mmCIF file of C-alpha atoms in Angstrom:
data_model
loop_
_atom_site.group_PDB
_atom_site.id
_atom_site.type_symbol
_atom_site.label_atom_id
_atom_site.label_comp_id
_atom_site.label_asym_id
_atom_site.label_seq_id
_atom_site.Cartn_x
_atom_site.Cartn_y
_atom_site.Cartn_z
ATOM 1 C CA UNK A 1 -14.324 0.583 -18.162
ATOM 2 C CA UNK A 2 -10.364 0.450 -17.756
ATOM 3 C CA UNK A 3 -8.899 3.807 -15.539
ATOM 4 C CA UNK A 4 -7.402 5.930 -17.611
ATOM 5 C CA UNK A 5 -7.364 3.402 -20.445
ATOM 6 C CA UNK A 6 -5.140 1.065 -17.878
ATOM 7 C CA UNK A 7 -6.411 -2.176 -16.606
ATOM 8 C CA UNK A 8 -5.946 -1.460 -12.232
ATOM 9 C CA UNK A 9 -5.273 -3.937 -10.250
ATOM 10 C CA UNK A 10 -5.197 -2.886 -6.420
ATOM 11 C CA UNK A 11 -3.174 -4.799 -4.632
ATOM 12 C CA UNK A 12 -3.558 -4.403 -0.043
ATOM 13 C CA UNK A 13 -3.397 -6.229 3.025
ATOM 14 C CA UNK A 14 -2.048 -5.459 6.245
ATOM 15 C CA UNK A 15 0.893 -4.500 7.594
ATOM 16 C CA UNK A 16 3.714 -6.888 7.022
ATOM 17 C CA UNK A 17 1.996 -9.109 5.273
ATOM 18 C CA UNK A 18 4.080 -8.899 2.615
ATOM 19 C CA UNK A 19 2.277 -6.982 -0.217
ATOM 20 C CA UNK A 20 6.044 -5.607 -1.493
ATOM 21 C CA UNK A 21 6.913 -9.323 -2.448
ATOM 22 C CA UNK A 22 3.681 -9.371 -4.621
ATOM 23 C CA UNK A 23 3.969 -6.588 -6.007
ATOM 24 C CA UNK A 24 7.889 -7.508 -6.948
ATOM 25 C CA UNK A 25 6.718 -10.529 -8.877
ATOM 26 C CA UNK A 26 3.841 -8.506 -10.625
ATOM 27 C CA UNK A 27 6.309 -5.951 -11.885
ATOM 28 C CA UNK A 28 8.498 -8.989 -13.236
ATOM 29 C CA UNK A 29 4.985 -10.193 -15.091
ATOM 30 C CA UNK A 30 4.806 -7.472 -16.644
ATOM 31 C CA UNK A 31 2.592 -5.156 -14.876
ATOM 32 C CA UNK A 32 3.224 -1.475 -14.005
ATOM 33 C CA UNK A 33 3.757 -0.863 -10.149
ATOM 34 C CA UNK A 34 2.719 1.955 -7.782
ATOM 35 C CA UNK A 35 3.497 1.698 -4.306
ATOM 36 C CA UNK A 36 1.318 3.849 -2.261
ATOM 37 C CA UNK A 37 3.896 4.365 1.005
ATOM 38 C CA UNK A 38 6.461 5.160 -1.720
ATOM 39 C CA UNK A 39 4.108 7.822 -2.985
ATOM 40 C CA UNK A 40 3.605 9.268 0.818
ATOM 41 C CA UNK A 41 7.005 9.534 1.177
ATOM 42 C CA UNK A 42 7.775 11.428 -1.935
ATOM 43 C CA UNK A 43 5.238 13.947 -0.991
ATOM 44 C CA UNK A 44 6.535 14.160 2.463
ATOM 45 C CA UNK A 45 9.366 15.039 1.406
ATOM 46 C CA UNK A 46 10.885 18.851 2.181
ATOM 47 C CA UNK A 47 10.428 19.825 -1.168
ATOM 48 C CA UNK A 48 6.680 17.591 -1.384
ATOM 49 C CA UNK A 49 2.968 19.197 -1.472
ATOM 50 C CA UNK A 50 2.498 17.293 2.111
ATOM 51 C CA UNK A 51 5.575 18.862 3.403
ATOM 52 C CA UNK A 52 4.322 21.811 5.208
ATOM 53 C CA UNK A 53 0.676 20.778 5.920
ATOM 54 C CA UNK A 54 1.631 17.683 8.172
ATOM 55 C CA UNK A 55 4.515 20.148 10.052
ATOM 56 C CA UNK A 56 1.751 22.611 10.483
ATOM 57 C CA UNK A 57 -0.016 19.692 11.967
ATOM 58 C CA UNK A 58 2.046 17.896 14.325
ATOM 59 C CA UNK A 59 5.143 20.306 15.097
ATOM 60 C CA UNK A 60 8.883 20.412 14.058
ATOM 61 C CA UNK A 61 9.799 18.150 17.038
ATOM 62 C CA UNK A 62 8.807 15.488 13.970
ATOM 63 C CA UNK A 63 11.836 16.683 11.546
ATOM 64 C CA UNK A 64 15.034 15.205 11.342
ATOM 65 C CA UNK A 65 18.281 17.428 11.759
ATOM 66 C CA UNK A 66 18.242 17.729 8.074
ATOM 67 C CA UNK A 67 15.224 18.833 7.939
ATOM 68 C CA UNK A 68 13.062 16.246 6.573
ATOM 69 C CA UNK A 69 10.115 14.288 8.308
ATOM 70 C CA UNK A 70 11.284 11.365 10.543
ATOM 71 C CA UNK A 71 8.663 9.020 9.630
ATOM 72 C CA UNK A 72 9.139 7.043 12.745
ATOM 73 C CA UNK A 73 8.389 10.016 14.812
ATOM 74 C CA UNK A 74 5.190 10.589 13.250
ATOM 75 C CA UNK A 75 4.818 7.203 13.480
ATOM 76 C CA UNK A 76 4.811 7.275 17.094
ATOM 77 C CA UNK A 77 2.287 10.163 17.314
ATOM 78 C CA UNK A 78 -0.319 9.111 15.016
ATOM 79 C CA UNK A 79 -0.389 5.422 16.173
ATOM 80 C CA UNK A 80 -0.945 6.140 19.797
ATOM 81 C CA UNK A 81 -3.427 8.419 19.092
ATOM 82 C CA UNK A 82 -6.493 7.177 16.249
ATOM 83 C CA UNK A 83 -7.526 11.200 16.231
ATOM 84 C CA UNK A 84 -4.866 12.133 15.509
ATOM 85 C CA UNK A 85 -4.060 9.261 12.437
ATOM 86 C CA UNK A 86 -7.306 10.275 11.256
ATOM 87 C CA UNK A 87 -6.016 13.903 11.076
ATOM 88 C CA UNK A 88 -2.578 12.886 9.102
ATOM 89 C CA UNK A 89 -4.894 11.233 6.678
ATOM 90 C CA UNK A 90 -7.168 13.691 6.402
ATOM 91 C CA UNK A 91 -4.149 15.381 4.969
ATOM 92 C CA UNK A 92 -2.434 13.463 2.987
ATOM 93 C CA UNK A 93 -4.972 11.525 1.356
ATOM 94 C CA UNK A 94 -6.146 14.023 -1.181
ATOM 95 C CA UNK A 95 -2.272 15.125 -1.895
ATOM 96 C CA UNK A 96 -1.252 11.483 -2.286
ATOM 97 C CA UNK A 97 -4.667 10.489 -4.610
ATOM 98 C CA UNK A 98 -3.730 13.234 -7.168
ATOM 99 C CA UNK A 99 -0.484 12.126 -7.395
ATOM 100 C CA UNK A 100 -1.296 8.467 -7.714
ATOM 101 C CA UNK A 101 -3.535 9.276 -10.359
ATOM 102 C CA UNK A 102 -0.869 11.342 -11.970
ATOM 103 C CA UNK A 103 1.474 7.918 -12.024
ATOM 104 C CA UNK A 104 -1.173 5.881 -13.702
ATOM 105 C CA UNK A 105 -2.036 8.078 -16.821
ATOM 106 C CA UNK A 106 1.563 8.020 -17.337
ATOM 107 C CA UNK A 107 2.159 4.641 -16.536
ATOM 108 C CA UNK A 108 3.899 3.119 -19.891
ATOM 109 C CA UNK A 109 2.599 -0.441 -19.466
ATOM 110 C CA UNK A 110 -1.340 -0.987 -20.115
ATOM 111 C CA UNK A 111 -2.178 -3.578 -16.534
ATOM 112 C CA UNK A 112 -1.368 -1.216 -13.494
ATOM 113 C CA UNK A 113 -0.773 -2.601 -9.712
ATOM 114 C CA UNK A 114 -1.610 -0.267 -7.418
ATOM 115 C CA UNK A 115 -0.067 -1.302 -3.823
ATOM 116 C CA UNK A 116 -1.817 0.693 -1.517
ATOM 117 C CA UNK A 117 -2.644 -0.389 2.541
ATOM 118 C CA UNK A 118 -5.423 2.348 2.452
ATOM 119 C CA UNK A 119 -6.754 0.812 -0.961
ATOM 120 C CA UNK A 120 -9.845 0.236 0.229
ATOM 121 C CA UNK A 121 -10.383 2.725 3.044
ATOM 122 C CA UNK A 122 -9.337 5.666 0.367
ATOM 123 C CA UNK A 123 -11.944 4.913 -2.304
ATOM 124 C CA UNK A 124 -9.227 3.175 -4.826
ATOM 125 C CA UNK A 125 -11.019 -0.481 -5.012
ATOM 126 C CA UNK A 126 -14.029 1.045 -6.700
ATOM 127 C CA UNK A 127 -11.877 2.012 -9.701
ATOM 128 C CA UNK A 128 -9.836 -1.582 -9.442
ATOM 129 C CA UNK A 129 -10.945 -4.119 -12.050
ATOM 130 C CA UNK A 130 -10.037 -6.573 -9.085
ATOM 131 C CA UNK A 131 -8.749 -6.742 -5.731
ATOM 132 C CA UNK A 132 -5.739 -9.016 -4.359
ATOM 133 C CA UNK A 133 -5.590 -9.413 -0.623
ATOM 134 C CA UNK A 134 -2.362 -10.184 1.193
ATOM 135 C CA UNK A 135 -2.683 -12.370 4.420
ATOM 136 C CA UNK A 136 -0.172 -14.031 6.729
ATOM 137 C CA UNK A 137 -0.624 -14.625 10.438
ATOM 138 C CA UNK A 138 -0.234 -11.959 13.112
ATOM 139 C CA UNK A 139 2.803 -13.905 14.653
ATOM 140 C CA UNK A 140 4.425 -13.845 11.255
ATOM 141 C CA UNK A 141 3.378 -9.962 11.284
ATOM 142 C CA UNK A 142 4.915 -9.395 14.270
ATOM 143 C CA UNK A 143 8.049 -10.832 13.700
ATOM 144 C CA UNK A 144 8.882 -9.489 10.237
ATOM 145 C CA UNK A 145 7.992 -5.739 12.130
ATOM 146 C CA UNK A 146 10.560 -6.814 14.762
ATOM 147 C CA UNK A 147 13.293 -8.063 12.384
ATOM 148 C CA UNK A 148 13.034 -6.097 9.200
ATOM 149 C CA UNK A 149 12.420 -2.624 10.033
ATOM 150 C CA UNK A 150 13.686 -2.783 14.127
ATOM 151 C CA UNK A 151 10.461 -1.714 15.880
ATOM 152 C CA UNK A 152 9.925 -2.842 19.521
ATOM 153 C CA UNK A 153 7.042 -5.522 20.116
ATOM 154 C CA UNK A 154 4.650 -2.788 21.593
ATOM 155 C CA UNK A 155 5.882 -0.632 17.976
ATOM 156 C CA UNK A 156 4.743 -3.211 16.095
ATOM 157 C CA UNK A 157 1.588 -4.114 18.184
ATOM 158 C CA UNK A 158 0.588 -0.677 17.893
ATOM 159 C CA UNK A 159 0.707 -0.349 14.184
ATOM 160 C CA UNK A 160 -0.835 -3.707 13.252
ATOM 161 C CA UNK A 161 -3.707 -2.695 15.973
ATOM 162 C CA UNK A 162 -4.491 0.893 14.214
ATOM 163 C CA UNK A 163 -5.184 -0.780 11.120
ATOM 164 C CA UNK A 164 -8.513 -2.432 9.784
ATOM 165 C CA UNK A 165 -8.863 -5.898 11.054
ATOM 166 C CA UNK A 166 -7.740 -8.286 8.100
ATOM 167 C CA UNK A 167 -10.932 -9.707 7.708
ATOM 168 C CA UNK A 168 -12.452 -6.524 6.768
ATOM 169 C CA UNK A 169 -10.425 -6.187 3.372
ATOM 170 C CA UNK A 170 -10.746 -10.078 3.171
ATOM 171 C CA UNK A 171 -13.828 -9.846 2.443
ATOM 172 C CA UNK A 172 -13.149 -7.596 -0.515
ATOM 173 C CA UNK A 173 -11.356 -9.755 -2.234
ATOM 174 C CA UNK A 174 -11.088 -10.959 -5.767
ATOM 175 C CA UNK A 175 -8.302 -12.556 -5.167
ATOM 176 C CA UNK A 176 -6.390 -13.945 -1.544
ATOM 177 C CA UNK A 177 -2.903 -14.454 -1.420
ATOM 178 C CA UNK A 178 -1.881 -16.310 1.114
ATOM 179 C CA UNK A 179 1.991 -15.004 2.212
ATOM 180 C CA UNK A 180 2.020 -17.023 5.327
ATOM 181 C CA UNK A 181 4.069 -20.100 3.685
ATOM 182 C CA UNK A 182 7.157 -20.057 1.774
ATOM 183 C CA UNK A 183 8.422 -18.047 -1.483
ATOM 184 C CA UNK A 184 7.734 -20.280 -3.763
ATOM 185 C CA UNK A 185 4.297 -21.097 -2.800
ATOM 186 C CA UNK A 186 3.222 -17.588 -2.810
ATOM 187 C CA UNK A 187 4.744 -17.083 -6.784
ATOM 188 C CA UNK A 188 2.606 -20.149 -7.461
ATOM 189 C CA UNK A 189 -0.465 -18.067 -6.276
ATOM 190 C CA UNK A 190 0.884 -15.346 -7.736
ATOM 191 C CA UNK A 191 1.757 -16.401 -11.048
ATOM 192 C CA UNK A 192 -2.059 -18.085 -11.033
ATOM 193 C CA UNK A 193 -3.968 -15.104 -9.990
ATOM 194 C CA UNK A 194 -2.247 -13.372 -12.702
ATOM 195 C CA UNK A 195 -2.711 -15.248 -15.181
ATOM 196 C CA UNK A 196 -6.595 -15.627 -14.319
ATOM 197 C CA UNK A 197 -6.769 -12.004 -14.365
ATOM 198 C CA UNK A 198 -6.033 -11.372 -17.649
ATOM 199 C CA UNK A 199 -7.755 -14.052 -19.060
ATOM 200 C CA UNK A 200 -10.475 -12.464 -17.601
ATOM 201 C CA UNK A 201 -9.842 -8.991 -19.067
ATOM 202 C CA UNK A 202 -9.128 -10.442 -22.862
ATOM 203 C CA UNK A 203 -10.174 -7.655 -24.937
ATOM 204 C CA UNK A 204 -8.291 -5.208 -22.600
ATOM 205 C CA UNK A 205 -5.431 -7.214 -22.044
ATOM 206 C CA UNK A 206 -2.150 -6.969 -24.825
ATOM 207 C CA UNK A 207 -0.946 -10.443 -22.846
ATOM 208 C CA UNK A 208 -3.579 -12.733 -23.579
ATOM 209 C CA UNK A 209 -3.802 -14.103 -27.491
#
C-alpha cells in the first residue's frame, strides 16, 4: 500500500558514497526528492524544533558566533563518542521523522525518494516500496571526505567508522548502485533501476503506459 498515497523509494548508503548524485538524477526522472541531512539541518536551525534540545544536550561551546549550531563541532563530539551519537539521535530522530513525513504528504509528484543515511536504522525501509543502496570503496570514501568537504584523514576515518558497516544495508537491498566507477556508468544503473521500478509498480505508477 503506497505511503501517503506516494510510491517511496528510500534511497541510503554510506557516507560519501555518493547518494546526492543519485538522488540528482532521480529528481531529473521525475521523482520527488527528500534529503534527510537537509531535513536535520533545517530543524537544527535557531529557529528549528531540534534547536534547543541538542544545545541542552551538548552545550553552547557547539554554536557558532551567530548563534547557530556548527555542525562540525557536533560533529566532533558525537563521532568520538558512540554514547553520545546515540544521544543526538535519540533526539533528533523523532523531530526529523515528523517532519519528513510532513514533506511527503505534500510532496506534489506521486514516486517519492527519500535520501536518508539512517534509512534503515530509523524504521523508514519498512514503509519503502524498495530500497537502493549506494556503494563505492572506502578509499574512494575517504578521499571524496578529504577533498569535498576538507575533513582531516582521522575526520573522515572517524565518521565512516561510526556508521553501519556497508554490508549491513547491502543486504537490504532492492536495488545496488554501484558509485565506485564513473558518471556515466552510474546514470546507466540509475536510469535502469528506475525504470524497473516503475514497471514494477504499474498500477501505482502515472509513468508507465
Amino acid at each position: 500500500m503506497p505511503y501517503h498515497g506516494k510510491l517511496l523509494l528510500g534511497l541510503t548508503g554510506n557516507i560519501a558514497c555518493g547518494k546526492s548524485t543519485v538522488l540528482q538524477r532521480l529528481s531529473e526522472l521525475g521523482a520527488h526528492t527528500i534529503d534527510a541531512d537537509a531535513a536535520i539541518h533545517t530543524i537544527l536551525k535557531h529557529d528549528g524544533p531540534a534547536y534547543k534540545p541538542v544545545v541542552a544536550e551538548f552545550g553552547k561551546n557547539i554554536l557558532q558566533p551567530d548563534g547557530e549550531i556548527d555542525r562540525r563541532a557536533l560533529g566532533k563530539i558525537v563521532f568520538s563518542d558512540p554514547q553520545k551519537l546515540r544521544r543526538l539521535e535519540e533526539i533528533e530522530h523523532p523531530i526529523v521523522r515528523r517532519y519528513i513525513d510532513d514533506l511527503i504528504k505534500d510532496a506534489p509528484a506521486p514516486v517519492v525518494a527519500l535520501d536518508a543515511i539512517k534509512l534503515i536504522e530509523a524504521g523508514w525501509a519498512d514503509k519503502c516500496d524498495a530500497i537502493w543502496v549506494v556503494t563505492c570503496t572506502r578509499p574512494q570514501q575517504l578521499e571524496r571526505l578529504m577533498q569535498t568537504r576538507g575533513y582531516s584523514r582521522e575526520e573522515a576515518e572517524m565518521r565512516i567508522d561510526a556508521q553501519s558497516p556497508q554490508q549491513a544495508k547491502v543486504a537490504r537491498a532492492d536495488t545496488i548502485i554501484d558509485n565506485s566507477g564513473t558518471l556515466a556508468r552510474t546514470h546507466h544503473q540509475i536510469d535502469t533501476a528506475w525504470q524497473a521500478f516503475l514497471h514494477a509498480h504499474p498500477h501505482n505508477s502515472p509513468y508507465t503506459e
